[in-house]
Every structure is written in structure tokens, then in C-alpha cells.
Short mmCIF file of C-alpha atoms and ligand atoms in Angstrom, two decimals:
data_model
loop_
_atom_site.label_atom_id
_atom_site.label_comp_id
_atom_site.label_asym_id
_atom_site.label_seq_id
_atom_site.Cartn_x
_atom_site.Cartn_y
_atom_site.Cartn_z
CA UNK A 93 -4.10 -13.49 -23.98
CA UNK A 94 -1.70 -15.09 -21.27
CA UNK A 95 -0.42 -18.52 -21.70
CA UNK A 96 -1.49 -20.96 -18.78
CA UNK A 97 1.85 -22.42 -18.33
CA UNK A 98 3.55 -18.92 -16.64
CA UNK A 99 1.36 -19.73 -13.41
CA UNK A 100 1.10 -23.38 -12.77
CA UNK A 101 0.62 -24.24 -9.50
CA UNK A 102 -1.15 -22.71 -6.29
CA UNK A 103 -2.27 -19.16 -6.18
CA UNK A 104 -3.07 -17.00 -3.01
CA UNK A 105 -4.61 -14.03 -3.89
CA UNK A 106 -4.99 -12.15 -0.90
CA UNK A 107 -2.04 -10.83 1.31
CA UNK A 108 -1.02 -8.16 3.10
CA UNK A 109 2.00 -6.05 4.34
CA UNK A 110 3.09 -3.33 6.81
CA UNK A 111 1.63 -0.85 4.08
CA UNK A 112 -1.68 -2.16 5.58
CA UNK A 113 -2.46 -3.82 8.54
CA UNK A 114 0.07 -7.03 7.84
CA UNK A 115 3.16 -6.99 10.37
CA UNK A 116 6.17 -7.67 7.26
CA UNK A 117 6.95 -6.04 4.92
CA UNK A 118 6.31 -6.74 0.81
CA UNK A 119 9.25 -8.73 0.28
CA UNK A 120 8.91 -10.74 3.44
CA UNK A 121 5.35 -11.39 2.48
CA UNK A 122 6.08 -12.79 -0.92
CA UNK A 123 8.88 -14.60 0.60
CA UNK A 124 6.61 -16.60 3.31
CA UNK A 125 3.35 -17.07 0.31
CA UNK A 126 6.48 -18.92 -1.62
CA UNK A 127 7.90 -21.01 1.49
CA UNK A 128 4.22 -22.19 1.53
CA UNK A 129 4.56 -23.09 -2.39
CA UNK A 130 2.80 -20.74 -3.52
CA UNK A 131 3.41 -19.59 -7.26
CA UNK A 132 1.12 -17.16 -7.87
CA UNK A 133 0.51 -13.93 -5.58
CA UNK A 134 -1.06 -10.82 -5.21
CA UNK A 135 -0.66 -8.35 -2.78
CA UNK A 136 -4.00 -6.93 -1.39
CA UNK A 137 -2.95 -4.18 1.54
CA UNK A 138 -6.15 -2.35 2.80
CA UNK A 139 -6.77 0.91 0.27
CA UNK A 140 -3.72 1.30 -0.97
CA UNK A 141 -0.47 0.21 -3.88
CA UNK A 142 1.94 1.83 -2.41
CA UNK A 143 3.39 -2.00 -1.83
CA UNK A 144 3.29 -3.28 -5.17
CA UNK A 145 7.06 -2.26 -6.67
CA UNK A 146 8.71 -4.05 -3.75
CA UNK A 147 6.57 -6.90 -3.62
CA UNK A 148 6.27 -7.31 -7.82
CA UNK A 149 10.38 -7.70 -7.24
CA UNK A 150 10.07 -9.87 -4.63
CA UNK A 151 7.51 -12.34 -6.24
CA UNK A 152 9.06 -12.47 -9.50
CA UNK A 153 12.72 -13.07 -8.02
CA UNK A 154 11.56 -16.19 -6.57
CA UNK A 155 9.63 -17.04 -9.53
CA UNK A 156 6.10 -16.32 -8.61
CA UNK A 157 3.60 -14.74 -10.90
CA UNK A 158 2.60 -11.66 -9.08
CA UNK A 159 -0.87 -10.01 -9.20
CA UNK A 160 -1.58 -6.14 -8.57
CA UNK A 161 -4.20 -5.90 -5.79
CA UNK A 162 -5.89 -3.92 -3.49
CA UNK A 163 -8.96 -4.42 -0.48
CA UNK A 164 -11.07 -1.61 -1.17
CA UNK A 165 -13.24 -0.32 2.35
CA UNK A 166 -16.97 0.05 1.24
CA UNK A 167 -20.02 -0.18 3.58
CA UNK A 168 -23.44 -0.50 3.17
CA UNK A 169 -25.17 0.84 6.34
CA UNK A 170 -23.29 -1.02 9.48
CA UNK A 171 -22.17 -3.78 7.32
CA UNK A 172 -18.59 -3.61 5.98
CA UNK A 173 -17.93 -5.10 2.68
CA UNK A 174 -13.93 -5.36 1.48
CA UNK A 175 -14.12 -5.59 -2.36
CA UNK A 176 -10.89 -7.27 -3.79
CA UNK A 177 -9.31 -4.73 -6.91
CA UNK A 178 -7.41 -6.83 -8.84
CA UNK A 179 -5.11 -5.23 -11.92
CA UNK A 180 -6.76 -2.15 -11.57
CA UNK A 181 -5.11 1.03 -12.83
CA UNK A 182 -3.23 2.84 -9.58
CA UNK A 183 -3.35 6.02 -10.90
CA UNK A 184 -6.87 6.18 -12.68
CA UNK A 185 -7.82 9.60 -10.56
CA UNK A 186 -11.39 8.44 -9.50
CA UNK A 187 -10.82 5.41 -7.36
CA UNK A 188 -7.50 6.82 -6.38
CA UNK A 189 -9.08 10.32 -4.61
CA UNK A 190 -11.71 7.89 -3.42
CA UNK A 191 -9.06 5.43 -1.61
CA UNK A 192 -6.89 8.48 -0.46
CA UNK A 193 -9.93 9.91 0.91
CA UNK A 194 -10.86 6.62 2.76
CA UNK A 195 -6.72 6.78 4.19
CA UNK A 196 -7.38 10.23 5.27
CA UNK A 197 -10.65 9.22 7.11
CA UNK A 198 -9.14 6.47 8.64
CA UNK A 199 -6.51 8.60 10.29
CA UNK A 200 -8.85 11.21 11.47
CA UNK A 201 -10.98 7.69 13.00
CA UNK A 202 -7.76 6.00 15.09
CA UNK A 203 -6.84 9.35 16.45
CA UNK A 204 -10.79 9.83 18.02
CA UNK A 205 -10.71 5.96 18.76
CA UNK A 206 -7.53 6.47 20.98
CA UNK A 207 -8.62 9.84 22.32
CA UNK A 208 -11.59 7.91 23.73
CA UNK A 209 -9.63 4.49 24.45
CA UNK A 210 -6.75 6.68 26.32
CA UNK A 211 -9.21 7.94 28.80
CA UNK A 212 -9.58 4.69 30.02
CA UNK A 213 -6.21 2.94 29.10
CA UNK A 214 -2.35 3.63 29.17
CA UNK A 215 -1.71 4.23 25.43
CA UNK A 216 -1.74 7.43 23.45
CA UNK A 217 -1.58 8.33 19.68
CA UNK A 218 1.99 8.34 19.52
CA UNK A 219 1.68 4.46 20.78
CA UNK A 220 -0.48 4.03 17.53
CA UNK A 221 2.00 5.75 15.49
CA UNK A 222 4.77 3.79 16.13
CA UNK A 223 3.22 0.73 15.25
CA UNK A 224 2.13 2.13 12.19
CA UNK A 225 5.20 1.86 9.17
CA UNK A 226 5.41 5.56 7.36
CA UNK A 227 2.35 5.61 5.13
CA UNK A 228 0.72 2.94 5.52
CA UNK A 229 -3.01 2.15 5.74
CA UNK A 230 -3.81 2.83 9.71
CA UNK A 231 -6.44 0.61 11.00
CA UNK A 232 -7.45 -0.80 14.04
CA UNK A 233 -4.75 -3.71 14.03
CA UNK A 234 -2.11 -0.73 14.69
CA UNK A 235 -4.14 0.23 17.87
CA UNK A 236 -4.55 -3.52 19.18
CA UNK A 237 -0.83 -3.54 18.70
CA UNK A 238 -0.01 -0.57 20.54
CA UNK A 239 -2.37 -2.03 22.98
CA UNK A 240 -0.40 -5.24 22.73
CA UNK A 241 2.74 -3.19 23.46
CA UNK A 242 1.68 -1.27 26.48
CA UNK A 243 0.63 -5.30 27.92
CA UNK A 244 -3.09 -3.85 27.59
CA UNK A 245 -4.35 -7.32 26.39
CA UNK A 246 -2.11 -9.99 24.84
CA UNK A 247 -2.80 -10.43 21.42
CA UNK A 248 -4.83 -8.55 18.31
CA UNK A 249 -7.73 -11.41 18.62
CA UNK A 250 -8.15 -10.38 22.39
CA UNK A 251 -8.29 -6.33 20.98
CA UNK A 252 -10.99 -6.63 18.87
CA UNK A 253 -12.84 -8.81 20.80
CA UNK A 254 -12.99 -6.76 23.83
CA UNK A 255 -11.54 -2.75 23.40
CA UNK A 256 -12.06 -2.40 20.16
CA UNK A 257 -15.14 -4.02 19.16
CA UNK A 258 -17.54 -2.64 16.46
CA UNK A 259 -20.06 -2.45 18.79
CA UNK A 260 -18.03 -1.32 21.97
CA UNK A 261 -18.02 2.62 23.64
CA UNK A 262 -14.22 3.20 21.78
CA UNK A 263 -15.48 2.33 18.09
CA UNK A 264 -15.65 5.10 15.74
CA UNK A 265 -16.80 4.16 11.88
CA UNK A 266 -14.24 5.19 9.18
CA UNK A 267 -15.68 6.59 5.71
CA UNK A 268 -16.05 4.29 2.86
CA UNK A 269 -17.71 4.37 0.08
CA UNK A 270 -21.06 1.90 -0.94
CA UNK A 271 -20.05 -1.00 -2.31
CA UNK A 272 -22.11 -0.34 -5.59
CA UNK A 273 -19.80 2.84 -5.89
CA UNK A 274 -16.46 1.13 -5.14
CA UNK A 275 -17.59 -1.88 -7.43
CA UNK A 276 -17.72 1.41 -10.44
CA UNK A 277 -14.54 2.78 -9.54
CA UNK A 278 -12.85 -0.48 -9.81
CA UNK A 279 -14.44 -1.32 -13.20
CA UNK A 280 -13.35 2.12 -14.39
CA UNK A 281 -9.66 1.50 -13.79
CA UNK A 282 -9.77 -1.67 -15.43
CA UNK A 283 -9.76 -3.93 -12.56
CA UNK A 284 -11.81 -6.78 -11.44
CA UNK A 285 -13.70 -6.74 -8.14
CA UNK A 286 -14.18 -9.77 -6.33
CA UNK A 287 -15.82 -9.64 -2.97
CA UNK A 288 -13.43 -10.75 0.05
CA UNK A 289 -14.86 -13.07 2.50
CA UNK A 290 -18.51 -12.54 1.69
CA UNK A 291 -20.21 -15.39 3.79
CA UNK A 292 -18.64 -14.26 6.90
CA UNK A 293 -20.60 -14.37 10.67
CA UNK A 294 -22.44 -11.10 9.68
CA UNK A 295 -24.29 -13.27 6.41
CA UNK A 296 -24.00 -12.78 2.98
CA UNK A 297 -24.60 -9.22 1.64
CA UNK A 298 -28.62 -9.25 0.78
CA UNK A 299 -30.03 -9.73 -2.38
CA UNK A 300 -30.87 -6.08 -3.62
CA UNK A 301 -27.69 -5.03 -2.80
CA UNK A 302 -26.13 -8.17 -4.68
CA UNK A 303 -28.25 -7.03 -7.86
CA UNK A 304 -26.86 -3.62 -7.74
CA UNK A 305 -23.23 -4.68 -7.46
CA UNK A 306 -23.72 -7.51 -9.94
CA UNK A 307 -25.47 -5.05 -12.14
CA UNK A 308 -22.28 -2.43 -11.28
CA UNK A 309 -19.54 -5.15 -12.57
CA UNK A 310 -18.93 -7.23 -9.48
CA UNK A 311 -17.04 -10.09 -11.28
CA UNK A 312 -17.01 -12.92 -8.47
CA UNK A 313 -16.70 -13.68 -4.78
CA UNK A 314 -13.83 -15.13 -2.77
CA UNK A 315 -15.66 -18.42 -1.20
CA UNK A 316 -12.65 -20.05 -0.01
CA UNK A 317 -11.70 -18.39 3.12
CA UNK A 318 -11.57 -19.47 6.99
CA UNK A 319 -14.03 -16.57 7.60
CA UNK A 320 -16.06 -18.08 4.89
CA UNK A 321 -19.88 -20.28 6.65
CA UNK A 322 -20.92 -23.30 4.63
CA UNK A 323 -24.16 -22.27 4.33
CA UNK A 324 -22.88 -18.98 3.23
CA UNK A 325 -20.54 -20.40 0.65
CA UNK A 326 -23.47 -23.03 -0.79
CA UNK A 327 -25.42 -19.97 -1.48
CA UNK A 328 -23.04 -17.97 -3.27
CA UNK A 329 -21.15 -20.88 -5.05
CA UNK A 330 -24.82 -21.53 -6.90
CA UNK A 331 -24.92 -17.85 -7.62
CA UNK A 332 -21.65 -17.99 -9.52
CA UNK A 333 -22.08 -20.94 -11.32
CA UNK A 334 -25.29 -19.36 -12.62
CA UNK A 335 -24.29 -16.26 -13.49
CA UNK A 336 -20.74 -17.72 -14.69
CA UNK A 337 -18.97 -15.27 -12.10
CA UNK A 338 -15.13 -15.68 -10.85
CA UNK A 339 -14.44 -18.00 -7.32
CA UNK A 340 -11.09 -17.25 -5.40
CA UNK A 341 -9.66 -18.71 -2.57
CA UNK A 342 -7.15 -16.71 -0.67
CA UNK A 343 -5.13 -16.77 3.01
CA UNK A 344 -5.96 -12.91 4.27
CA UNK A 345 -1.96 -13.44 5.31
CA UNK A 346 -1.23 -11.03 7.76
CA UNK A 347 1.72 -11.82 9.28
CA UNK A 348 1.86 -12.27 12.99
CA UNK A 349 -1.00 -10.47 12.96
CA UNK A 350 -3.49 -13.51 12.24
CA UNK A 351 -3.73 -17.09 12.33
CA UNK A 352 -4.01 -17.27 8.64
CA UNK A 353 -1.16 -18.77 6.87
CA UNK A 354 -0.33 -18.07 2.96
CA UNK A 355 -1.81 -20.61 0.66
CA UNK A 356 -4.49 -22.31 3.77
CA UNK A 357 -6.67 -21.31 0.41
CA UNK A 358 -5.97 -21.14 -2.73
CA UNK A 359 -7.39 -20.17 -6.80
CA UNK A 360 -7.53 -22.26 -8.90
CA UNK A 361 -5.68 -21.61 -12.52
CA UNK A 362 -8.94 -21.97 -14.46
CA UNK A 363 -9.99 -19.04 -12.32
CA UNK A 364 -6.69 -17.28 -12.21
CA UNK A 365 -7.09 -17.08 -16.27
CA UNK A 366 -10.15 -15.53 -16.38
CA UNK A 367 -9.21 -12.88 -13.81
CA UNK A 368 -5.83 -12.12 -15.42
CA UNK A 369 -7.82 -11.60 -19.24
CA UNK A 370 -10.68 -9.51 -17.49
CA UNK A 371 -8.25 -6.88 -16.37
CA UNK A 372 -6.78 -4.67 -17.73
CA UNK A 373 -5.43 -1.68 -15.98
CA UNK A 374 -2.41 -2.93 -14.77
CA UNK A 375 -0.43 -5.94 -16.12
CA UNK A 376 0.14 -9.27 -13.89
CA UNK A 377 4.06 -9.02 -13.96
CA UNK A 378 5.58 -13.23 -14.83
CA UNK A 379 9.02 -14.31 -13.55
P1 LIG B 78 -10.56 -1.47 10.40
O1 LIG B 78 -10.68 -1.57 8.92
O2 LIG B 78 -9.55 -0.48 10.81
O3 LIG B 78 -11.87 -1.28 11.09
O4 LIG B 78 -9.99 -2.86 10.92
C1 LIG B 78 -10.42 -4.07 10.34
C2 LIG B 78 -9.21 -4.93 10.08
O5 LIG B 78 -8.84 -5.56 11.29
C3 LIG B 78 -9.45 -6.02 9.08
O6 LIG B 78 -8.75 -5.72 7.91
C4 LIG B 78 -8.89 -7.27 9.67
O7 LIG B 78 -7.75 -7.69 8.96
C5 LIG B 78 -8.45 -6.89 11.05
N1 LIG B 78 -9.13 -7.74 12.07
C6 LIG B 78 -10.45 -7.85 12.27
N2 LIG B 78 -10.70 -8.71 13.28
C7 LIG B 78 -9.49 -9.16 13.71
C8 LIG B 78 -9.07 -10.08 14.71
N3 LIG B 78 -9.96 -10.71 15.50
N4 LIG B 78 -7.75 -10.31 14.85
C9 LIG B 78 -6.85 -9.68 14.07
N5 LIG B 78 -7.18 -8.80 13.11
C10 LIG B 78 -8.49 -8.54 12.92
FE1 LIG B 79 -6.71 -6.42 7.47
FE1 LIG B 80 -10.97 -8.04 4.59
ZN1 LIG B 81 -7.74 -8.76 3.89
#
């Protein structure tokens, strides 16, 4: 068991990096979660842990308690649900063919999206690339920016709201897995999946579907976030407290690429405890 005293004080538990969709890089991540007194982290970059050496080094030099993490893509049918992986195992060889299969798909997706958007539009897949670090996650936040870039529209928020919508003639789906499958995967590599944002505009995921991931190992839900409804929140905060299930509260930093600034939510270390002794593929590294 982990002493309490290694993270006192606020935790955000959801951040990410240029390995994703954020706009800095690891280090400059950790370094704006502790300007905002932060002192426990995690870095949570879309389907991928490619991030977590440089920002484990990061954290820990400015004495944070750092957190492996990942935001695992699932859908169940036009809903997308982002499960949180916390101290999962990065190399377990299940959930890691399923996330680099999700990458793949998700390159294959931005190059149709901007095959269809650069019909209409002045910005190719090259445009897309270079807003993209080597490696990282693609997404479309890399084709708002290159959209950004070419003076297209001005910001990310105006992108999805208009050219890239989910429901717009551009969109093209990605592949992910059900969330009852990625919920599995998870559990196998020893990591604890926590459901990001799940009272968001779209509702909260319905209740057969919350058996079967309940059922599968889903160990809590991430009710404090600015995406977050009260009504939504109300629901699931009575769900947890009877079924004694994990509550987070997290930024979604992304950089410059989102209003959302490190620690405008936080976990509390009662919380924090019970997520750092349920898993136990990877170890939360201390100062
Ligand atoms: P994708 O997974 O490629 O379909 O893109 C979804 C990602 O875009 C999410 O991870 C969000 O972080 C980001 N996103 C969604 N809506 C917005 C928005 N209005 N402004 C900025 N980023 C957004
Ligand atoms: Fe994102
Ligand atoms: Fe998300
Ligand atoms: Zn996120």
C-alpha cells in the first residue's frame, strides 16, 4: 500500500500533450498542471504512452506525484465514450494491438476527412501533417489547426463547430472498440477505467450499457468536468455512492488548444488512494 502523505494536495488527472491532441509537449504540460498547484498528475494523451517517460521526469522534478494514463477511443453505436486507463500495463499485447489499431484507423480517417474537406477548402494532408508532432495520436484538433493555419476559421472551437462537425458532409468515424471491450482490455493490463466526461450534452451512457461495463470492471466516472450537466452528474454521483465506485475530477488540459486550464477540477486524495491501490500494471512514480 502507498502512504497518503507522498500526494497531498490537488490532483488533475486528465492532461494531454502534443503526443495527442494537446499543443505542448510532456514536460511543458506537467510544468503548467504545477504552476496551477497541482501535485498530483497524470498524463492522459488520446490512445497512446508514448508521453509518459518525459512527462514521469517532468512531474517528479518538480515534485509532483505522477500517474500513468491513457483516454482510450470506444464507441457504442454513434455515441463516443473516452474511458480513462489509469496504471495500466503499456505493453500488455491485447489493449496495446487494440490502441495501435485505433492510431492506425485514425490516420487512414484524417487523410479521407481532408480528401473530402480539400475539395472545398485550401488545406491538404501535408497541412495536417505538419501540425501533427512525429507519432502522435492524429485527430481532428490537428485538422482544425491546419485549418487555423491556412486562416480557414479562427480557432479549434469554430472547426468543430462548423467544418468538422460529427454530423457535417467532411466527418468520417474512426474505429474504436465498444466500450464493454475497452473496459476488458484495461482490466487485463491492470489498470483502472474511469469514464471521462460521462454526463456530457449527448447524456449519460444508458443503463444496459452501464450494466455491461460495470459488470466488465468499469471502476468509476469522472463527474467533475466543465463538459460535465448537473443533472447528468446527480445521476451518476448516486450511482457511485451505491455501488462504492471511484469519482475524479480532472481539467482535459490541452494546451492552447482548449479553454480548460490544469487543476479547474480536481481528485480528491481519498479517491486518488483508492485508484493508486486498484492498479496495478504500472507503478504511480513519487518525487
Ligand atoms: P477525434 O477523436 O479525432 O474525433 O477528435 C475529438 C477530440 O477533439 C477530443 O479529444 C477533444 O479533445 C477535441 N475537441 C472536441 N471538440 C472540441 C472543441 N470544440 N474545441 C477543441 N477541441 C475539441
Ligand atoms: Fe482531445
Ligand atoms: Fe475525452
Ligand atoms: Zn481528454
Amino acid at each position: 500500500m502507498h502512504g497518503t502523505r507522498r500526494y497531498e494536495g490537488p490532483g488533475d488527472l486528465h492532461l494531454h500533450s502534443t503526443h495527442s491532441d494537446g499543443t505542448e509537449p510532456p514536460a511543458q504540460v506537467m510544468a503548467a498542471a504545477h504552476a496551477h498547484g497541482m501535485r498530483t498528475v497524470a498524463l492522459t494523451d488520446h490512445d497512446t504512452t508514448s508521453g509518459w517517460a518525459e512527462a514521469a521526469d517532468a512531474a517528479t522534478s518538480l515534485g509532483m506525484t505522477f500517474v500513468p494514463g491513457m483516454e482510450m477511443s470506444s464507441q457504442h453505436r454513434w455515441r463516443s465514450i473516452h474511458v480513462l486507463a489509469y496504471l495500466i500495463d503499456p505493453d500488455e499485447p491485447r489493449l496495446r494491438a487494440m490502441t495501435e489499431k485505433v492510431r492506425r484507423s485514425r490516420v487512414e480517417r484524417a487523410r479521407i476527412m481532408a480528401e473530402r474537406i480539400g475539395r472545398d477548402y485550401d488545406v491538404t494532408w501535408e497541412d495536417i501533417l505538419a501540425q501533427t508532432s512525429t507519432g502522435a495520436t492524429v485527430g481532428r484538433p490537428h485538422i482544425a489547426d491546419a485549418l487555423v493555419a491556412r486562416g480557414v476559421v479562427g480557432d479549434r472551437g469554430e472547426a468543430f463547430s462548423t467544418i468538422l462537425s460529427a454530423g457535417g458532409e467532411y466527418y468520417v468515424s474512426l474505429y474504436s472498440p465498444d466500450p464493454v471491450e475497452a473496459i476488458g482490455l484495461i482490466v487485463g493490463a491492470g489498470g483502472v477505467p474511469i469514464i471521462a466526461h460521462p454526463a456530457g450534452r449527448a447524456g449519460i451512457p444508458p443503463e444496459s450499457l452501464m450494466a455491461r461495463m460495470l459488470a466488465a470492471g468499469l471502476a468509476g466516472f469522472e463527474l467533475g468536468h466543465r463538459e460535465n450537466t448537473p443533472e447528468g452528474v446527480a445521476t451518476l454521483r448516486a450511482l457511485a455512492e451505491e455501488r462504492d465506485l471511484i469519482v475524479t475530477g480532472s481539467s482535459d488540459y490541452h494546451g492552447l488548444g482548449k479553454p480548460n486550464q490544469p487543476g479547474e477540477h480536481t481528485t480528491t486524495e481519498v479517491m486518488l488512494a483508492r485508484l493508486l491501490e486498484r492498479g496495478t500494471g504500472s507503478a504511480p512514480l513519487f518525487p
